[in-house]
Short mmCIF file of C-alpha atoms in Angstrom, two decimals:
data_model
loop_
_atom_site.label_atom_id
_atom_site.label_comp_id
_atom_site.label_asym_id
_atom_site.label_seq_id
_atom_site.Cartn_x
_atom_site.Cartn_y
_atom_site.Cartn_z
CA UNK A 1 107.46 122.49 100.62
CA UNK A 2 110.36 120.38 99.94
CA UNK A 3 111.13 119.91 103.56
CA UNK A 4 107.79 118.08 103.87
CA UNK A 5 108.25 114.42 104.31
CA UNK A 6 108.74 112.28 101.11
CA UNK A 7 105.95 109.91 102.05
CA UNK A 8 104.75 107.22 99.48
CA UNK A 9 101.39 107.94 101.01
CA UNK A 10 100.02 104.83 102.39
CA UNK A 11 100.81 102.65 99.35
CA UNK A 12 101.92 99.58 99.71
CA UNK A 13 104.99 98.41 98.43
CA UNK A 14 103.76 95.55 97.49
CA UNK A 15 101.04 97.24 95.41
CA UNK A 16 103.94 99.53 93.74
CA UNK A 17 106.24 96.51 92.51
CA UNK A 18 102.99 94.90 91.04
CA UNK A 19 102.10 98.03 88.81
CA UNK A 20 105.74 99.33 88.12
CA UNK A 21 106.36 95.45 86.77
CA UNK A 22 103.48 94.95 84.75
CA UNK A 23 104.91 97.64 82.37
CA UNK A 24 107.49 97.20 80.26
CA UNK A 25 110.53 95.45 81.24
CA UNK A 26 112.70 98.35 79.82
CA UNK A 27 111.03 101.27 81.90
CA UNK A 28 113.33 101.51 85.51
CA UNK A 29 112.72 103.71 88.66
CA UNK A 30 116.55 103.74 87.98
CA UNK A 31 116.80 103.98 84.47
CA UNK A 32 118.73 107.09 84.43
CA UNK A 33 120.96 106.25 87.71
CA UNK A 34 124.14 106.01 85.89
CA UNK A 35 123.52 108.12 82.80
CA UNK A 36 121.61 111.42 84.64
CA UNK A 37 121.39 110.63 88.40
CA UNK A 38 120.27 113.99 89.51
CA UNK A 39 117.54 113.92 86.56
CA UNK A 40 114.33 113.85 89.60
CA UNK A 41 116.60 116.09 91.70
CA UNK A 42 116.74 118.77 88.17
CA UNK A 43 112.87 118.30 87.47
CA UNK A 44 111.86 118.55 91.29
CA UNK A 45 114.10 122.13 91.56
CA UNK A 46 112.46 123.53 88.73
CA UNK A 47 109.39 123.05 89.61
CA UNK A 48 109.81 124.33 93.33
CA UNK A 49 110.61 127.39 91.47
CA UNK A 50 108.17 127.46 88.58
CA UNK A 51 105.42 126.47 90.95
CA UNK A 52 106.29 129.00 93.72
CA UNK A 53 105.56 131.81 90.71
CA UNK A 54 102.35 130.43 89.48
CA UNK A 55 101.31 127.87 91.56
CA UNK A 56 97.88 127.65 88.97
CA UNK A 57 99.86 125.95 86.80
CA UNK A 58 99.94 122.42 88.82
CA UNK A 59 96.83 121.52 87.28
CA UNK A 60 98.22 122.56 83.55
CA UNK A 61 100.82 120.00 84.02
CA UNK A 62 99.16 117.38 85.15
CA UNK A 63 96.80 117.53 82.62
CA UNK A 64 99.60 117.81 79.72
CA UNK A 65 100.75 114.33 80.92
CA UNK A 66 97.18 112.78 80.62
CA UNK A 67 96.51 114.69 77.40
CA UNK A 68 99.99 113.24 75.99
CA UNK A 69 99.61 109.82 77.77
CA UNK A 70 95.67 109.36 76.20
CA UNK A 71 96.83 109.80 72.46
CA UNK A 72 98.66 107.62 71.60
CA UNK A 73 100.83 106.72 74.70
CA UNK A 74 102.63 108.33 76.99
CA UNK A 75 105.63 109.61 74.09
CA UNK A 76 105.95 113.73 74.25
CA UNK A 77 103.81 113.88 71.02
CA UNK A 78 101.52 116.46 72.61
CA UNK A 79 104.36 118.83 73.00
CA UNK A 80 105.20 118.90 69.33
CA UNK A 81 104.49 121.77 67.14
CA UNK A 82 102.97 121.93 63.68
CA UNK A 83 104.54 121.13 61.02
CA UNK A 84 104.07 122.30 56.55
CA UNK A 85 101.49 119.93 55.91
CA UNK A 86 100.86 118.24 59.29
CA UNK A 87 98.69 120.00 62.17
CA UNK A 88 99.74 118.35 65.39
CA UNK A 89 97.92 117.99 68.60
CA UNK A 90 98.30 120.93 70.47
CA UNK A 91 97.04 122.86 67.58
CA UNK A 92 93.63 120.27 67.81
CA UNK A 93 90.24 122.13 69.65
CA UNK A 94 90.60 120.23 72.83
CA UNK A 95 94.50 120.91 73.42
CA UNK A 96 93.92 124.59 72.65
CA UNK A 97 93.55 125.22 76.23
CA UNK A 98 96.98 123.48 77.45
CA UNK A 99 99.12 125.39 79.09
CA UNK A 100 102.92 125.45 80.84
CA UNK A 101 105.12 124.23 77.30
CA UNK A 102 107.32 127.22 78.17
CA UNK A 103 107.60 125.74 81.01
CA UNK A 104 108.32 122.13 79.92
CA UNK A 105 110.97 123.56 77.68
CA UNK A 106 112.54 124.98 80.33
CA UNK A 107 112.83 122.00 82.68
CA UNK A 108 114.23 119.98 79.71
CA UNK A 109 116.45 122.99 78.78
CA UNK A 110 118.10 121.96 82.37
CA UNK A 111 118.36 118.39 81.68
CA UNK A 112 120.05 119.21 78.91
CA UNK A 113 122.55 120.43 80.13
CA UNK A 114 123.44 118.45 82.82
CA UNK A 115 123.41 115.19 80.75
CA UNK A 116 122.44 116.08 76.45
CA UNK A 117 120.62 113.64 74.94
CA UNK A 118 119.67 111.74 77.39
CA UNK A 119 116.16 112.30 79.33
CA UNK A 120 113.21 112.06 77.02
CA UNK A 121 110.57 114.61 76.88
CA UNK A 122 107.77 112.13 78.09
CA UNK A 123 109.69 111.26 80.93
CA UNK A 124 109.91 114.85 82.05
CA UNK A 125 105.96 115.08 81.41
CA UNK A 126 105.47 112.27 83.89
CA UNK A 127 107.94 113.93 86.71
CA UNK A 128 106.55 117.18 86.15
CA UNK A 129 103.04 115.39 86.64
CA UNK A 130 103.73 113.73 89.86
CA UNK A 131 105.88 117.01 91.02
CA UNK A 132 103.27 119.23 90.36
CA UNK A 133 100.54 117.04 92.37
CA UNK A 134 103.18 116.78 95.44
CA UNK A 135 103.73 120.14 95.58
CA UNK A 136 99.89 120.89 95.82
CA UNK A 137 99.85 118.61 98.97
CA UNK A 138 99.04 115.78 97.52
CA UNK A 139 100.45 112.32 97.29
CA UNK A 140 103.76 111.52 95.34
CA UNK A 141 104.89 107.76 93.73
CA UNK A 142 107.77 106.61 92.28
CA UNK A 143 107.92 107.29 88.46
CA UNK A 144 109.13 104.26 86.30
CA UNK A 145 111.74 106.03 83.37
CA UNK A 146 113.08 105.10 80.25
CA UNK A 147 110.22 106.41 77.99
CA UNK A 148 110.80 107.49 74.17
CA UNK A 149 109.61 110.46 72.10
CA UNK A 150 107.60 109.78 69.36
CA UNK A 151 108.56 111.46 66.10
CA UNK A 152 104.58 112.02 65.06
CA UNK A 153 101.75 114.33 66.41
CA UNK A 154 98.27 114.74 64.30
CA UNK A 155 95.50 116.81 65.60
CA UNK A 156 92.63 114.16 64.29
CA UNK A 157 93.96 111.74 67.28
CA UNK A 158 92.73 114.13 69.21
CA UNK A 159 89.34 112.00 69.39
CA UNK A 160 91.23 109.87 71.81
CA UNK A 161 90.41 112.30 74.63
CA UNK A 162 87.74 111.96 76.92
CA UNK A 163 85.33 115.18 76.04
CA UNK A 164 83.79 116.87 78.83
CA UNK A 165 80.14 116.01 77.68
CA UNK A 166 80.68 112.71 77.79
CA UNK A 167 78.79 110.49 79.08
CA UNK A 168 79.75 107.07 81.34
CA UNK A 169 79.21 104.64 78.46
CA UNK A 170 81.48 106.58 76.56
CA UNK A 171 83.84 107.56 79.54
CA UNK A 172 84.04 103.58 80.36
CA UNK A 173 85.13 103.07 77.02
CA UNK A 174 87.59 105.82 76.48
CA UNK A 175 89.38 104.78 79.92
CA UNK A 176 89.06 100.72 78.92
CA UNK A 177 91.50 100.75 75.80
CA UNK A 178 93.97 102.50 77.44
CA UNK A 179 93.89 100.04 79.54
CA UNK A 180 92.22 101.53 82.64
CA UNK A 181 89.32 100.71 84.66
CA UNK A 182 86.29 102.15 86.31
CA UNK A 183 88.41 102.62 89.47
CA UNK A 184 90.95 104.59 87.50
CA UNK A 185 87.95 106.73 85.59
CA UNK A 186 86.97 107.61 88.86
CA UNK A 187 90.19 108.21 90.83
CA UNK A 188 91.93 110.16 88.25
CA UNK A 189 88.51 112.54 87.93
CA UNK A 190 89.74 113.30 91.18
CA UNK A 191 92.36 115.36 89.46
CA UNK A 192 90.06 118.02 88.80
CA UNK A 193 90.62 119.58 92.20
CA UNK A 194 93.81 121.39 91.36
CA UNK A 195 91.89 121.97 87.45
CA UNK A 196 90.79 124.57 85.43
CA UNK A 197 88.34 125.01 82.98
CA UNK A 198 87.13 127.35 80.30
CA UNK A 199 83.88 128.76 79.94
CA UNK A 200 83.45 127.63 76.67
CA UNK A 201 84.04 123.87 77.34
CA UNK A 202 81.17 124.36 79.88
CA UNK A 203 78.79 126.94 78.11
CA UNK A 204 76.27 124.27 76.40
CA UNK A 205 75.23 123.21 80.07
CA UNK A 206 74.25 126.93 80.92
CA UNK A 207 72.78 127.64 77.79
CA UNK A 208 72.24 125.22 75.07
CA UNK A 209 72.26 121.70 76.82
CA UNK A 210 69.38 120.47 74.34
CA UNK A 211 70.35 122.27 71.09
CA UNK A 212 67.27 124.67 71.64
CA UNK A 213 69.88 127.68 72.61
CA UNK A 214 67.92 129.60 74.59
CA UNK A 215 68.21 130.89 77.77
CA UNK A 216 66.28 128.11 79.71
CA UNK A 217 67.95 125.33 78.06
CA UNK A 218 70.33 124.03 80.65
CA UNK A 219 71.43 121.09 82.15
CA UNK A 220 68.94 120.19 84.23
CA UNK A 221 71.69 118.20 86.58
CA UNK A 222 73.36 121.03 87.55
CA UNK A 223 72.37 122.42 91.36
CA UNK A 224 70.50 125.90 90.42
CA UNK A 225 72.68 128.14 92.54
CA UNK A 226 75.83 126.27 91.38
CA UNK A 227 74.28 127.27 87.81
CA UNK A 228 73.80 130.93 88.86
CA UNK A 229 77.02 131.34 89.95
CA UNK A 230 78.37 129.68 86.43
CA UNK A 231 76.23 132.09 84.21
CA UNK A 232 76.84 135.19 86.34
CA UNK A 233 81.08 134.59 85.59
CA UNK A 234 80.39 132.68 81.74
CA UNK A 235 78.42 134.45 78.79
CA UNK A 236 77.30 132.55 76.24
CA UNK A 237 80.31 133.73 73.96
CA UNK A 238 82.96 133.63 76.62
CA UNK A 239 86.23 131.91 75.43
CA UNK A 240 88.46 133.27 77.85
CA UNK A 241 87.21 133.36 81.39
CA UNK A 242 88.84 130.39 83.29
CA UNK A 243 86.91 128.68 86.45
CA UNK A 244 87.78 127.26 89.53
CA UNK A 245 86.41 123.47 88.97
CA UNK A 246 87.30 122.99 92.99
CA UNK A 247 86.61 126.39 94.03
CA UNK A 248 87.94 127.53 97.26
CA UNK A 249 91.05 125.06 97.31
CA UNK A 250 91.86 124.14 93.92
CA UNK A 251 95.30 124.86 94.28
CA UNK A 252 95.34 122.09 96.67
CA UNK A 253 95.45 118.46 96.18
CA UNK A 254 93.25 117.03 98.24
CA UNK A 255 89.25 115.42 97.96
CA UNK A 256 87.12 118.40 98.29
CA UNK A 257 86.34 117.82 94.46
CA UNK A 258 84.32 114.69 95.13
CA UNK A 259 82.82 117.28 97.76
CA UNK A 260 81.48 119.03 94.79
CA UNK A 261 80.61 116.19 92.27
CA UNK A 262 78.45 114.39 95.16
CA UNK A 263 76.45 118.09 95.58
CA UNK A 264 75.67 118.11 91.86
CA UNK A 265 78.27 121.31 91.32
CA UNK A 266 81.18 120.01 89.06
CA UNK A 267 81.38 122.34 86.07
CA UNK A 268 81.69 119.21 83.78
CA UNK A 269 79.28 116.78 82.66
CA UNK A 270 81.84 114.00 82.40
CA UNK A 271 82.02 114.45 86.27
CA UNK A 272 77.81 114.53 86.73
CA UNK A 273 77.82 111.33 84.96
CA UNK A 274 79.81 109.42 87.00
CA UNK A 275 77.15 109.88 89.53
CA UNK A 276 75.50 107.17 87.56
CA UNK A 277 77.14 104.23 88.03
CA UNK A 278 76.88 102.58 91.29
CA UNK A 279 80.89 101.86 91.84
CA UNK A 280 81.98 105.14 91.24
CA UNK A 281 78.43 106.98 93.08
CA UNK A 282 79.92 105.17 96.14
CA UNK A 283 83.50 105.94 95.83
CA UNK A 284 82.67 109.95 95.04
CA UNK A 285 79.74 109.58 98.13
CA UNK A 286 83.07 108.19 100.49
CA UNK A 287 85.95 110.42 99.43
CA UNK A 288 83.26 113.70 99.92
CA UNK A 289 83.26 113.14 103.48
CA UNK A 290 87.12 112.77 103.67
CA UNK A 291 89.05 109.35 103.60
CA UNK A 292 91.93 111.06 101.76
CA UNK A 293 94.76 109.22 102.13
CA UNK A 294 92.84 106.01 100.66
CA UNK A 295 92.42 108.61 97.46
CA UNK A 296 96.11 109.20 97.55
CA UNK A 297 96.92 106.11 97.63
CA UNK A 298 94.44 105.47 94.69
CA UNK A 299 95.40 108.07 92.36
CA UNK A 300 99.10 107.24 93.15
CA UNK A 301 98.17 103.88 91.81
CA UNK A 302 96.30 105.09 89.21
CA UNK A 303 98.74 107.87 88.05
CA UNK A 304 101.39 104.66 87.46
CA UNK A 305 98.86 102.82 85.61
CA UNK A 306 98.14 105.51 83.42
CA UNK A 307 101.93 106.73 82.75
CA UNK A 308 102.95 102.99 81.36
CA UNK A 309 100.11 103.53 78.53
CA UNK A 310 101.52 102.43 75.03
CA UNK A 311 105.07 103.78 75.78
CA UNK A 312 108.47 103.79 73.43
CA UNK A 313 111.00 102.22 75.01
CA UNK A 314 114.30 100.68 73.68
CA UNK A 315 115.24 101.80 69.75
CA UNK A 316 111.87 103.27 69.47
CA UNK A 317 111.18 106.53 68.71
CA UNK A 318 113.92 108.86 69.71
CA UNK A 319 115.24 111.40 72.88
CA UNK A 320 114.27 114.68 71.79
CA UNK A 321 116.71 117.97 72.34
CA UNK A 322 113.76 119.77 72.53
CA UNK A 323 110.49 118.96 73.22
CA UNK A 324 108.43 121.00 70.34
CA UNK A 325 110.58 119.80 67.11
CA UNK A 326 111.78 116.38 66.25
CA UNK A 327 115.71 116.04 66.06
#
């Protein structure tokens, strides 16, 4: 994989000045040039590695970055652990299902080594992110650095993060104080085709999608043999049993997801709803018959927007040793 071309896939340069500058002046493609220079070269090598193991996990990292970067900024504080007193985020009912903080640990672990003190734990989140999307084929972008950890992590912010009942009024707003349009809503669902998800974040569209919980009370938006297929692999009770939400491929990057959303068989109903909306009905109706470079290019875009949300930079915050405890 890492002999594959390093391709900014089709976006503009242009377009990637505009959205690296409108961030804060302090965040630098080259922040780290004198003070770690081989910091993308020490993330990219780890992940070669970690990925060639357990390639599944490509999707748990990405989504560690958007659960980090959607409460409260993009600052590490979803890697923290609980504290006497303080239950942090990862211990919250939709973060129960992250995965790959061994993982993170380790990458860091490298870092700091080869220069202590120095890279911050959100700024690994974000490399692993884009690392872990090029490595699954898909597009890669130039990460701005400089990030600070944050020193706090509560479960109750939690709320931030875009359920996967939700519906498009509430998806619109969700995305909107973060900063992030209906394009980005859209183009960063596209994620979902290297994801995961478990049966019980799913199980009240096979069973109990009206609060009747019975056996015929399902989401009637769901195609019936997509349905089938759901309740023959989740049980009401299921906690455990993980699905395919791009089945088929979704250890690859790439816009068979949309595929899936357009035939009424995404195992969300975050992703149904954005079937009603006439922007992002015709972006989903494009993408499923291809165009995927104009998706890369997209979620690149996107993916920049959405790592510059409500960052530390400067004296804030601090540059953790390791990523679960404060210094």
């Amino acid at each position: 994989m890492e002999s594959r071309a390093l391709v900014l896939l089709l976006v503009p340069l242009a377009s990637l000045f505009l959205l690296l500058g409108s961030t804060s002046a302090q965040l630098s493609v080259n922040y780290y040039s004198k003070t770690c220079p081989n910091a993308e070269e020490i993330v990219r090598k780890e992940m070669i590695q970690i990925l060639s193991v357990a390639p599944s996990l490509a999707g748990p990292f990405l989504r560690l970055h958007f659960h980090d970067c959607f409460v409260g900024g993009c600052d590490g504080s979803v890697l923290l652990d609980s504290t006497p007193g303080n239950k942090a985020e990862k211990k919250a009912l939709p973060n129960l299902t992250l995965r790959g903080f061994g993982s993170v640990e380790r990458v860091k672990a490298k870092l700091e080594k080869a220069c202590p003190n120095t890279v911050s734990c959100a700024d690994v989140l974000a490399l692993m992110a884009r690392d872990a999307v090029w490595l699954s084929k898909g597009p890669t972008w130039p990460v701005s650095l400089g990030r600070r950890d944050g020193r706090v992590s509560y479960a109750n912010e939690t709320n931030q993060l875009p359920p996967p009942q939700a519906d498009l009024t509430q998806l619109i707003q969700m995305f909107s104080v973060k900063g992030l349009d209906l394009k980005d809503l859209v183009v960063l669902s596209g994620a979902h085709t290297i994801g995961t998800a478990h049966c019980s974040s799913i199980s009240d569209r096979l069973y109990n999608f009206t609060g009747h919980d019975n056996l015929s009370d399902v989401d009637p938006f769901l195609e019936k043999h997509y349905l089938a297929k759901l309740r023959s692999t989740c049980s009401p009770t299921d906690t455990k049993t993980i699905i395919e939400m791009d089945p088929g491929s979704y250890k690859t990057f790439d816009t068979s997801y949309f595929n899936y959303v357009a035939k009424r068989r995404s195992a969300f109903h975050s992703d149904w709803a954005l079937l009603t909306d006439n922007f992002t009905r015709a972006y989903i109706l494009k993408h499923a018959n291809g165009f995927e470079s104009e998706f890369f290019q997209d979620f690149a875009e996107s993916m920049i927007k959405m790592g510059n949300v409500d960052v530390l930079t400067g004296s804030q915050g601090e540059i953790r040793k390791k990523c679960s405890i404060v210094n």
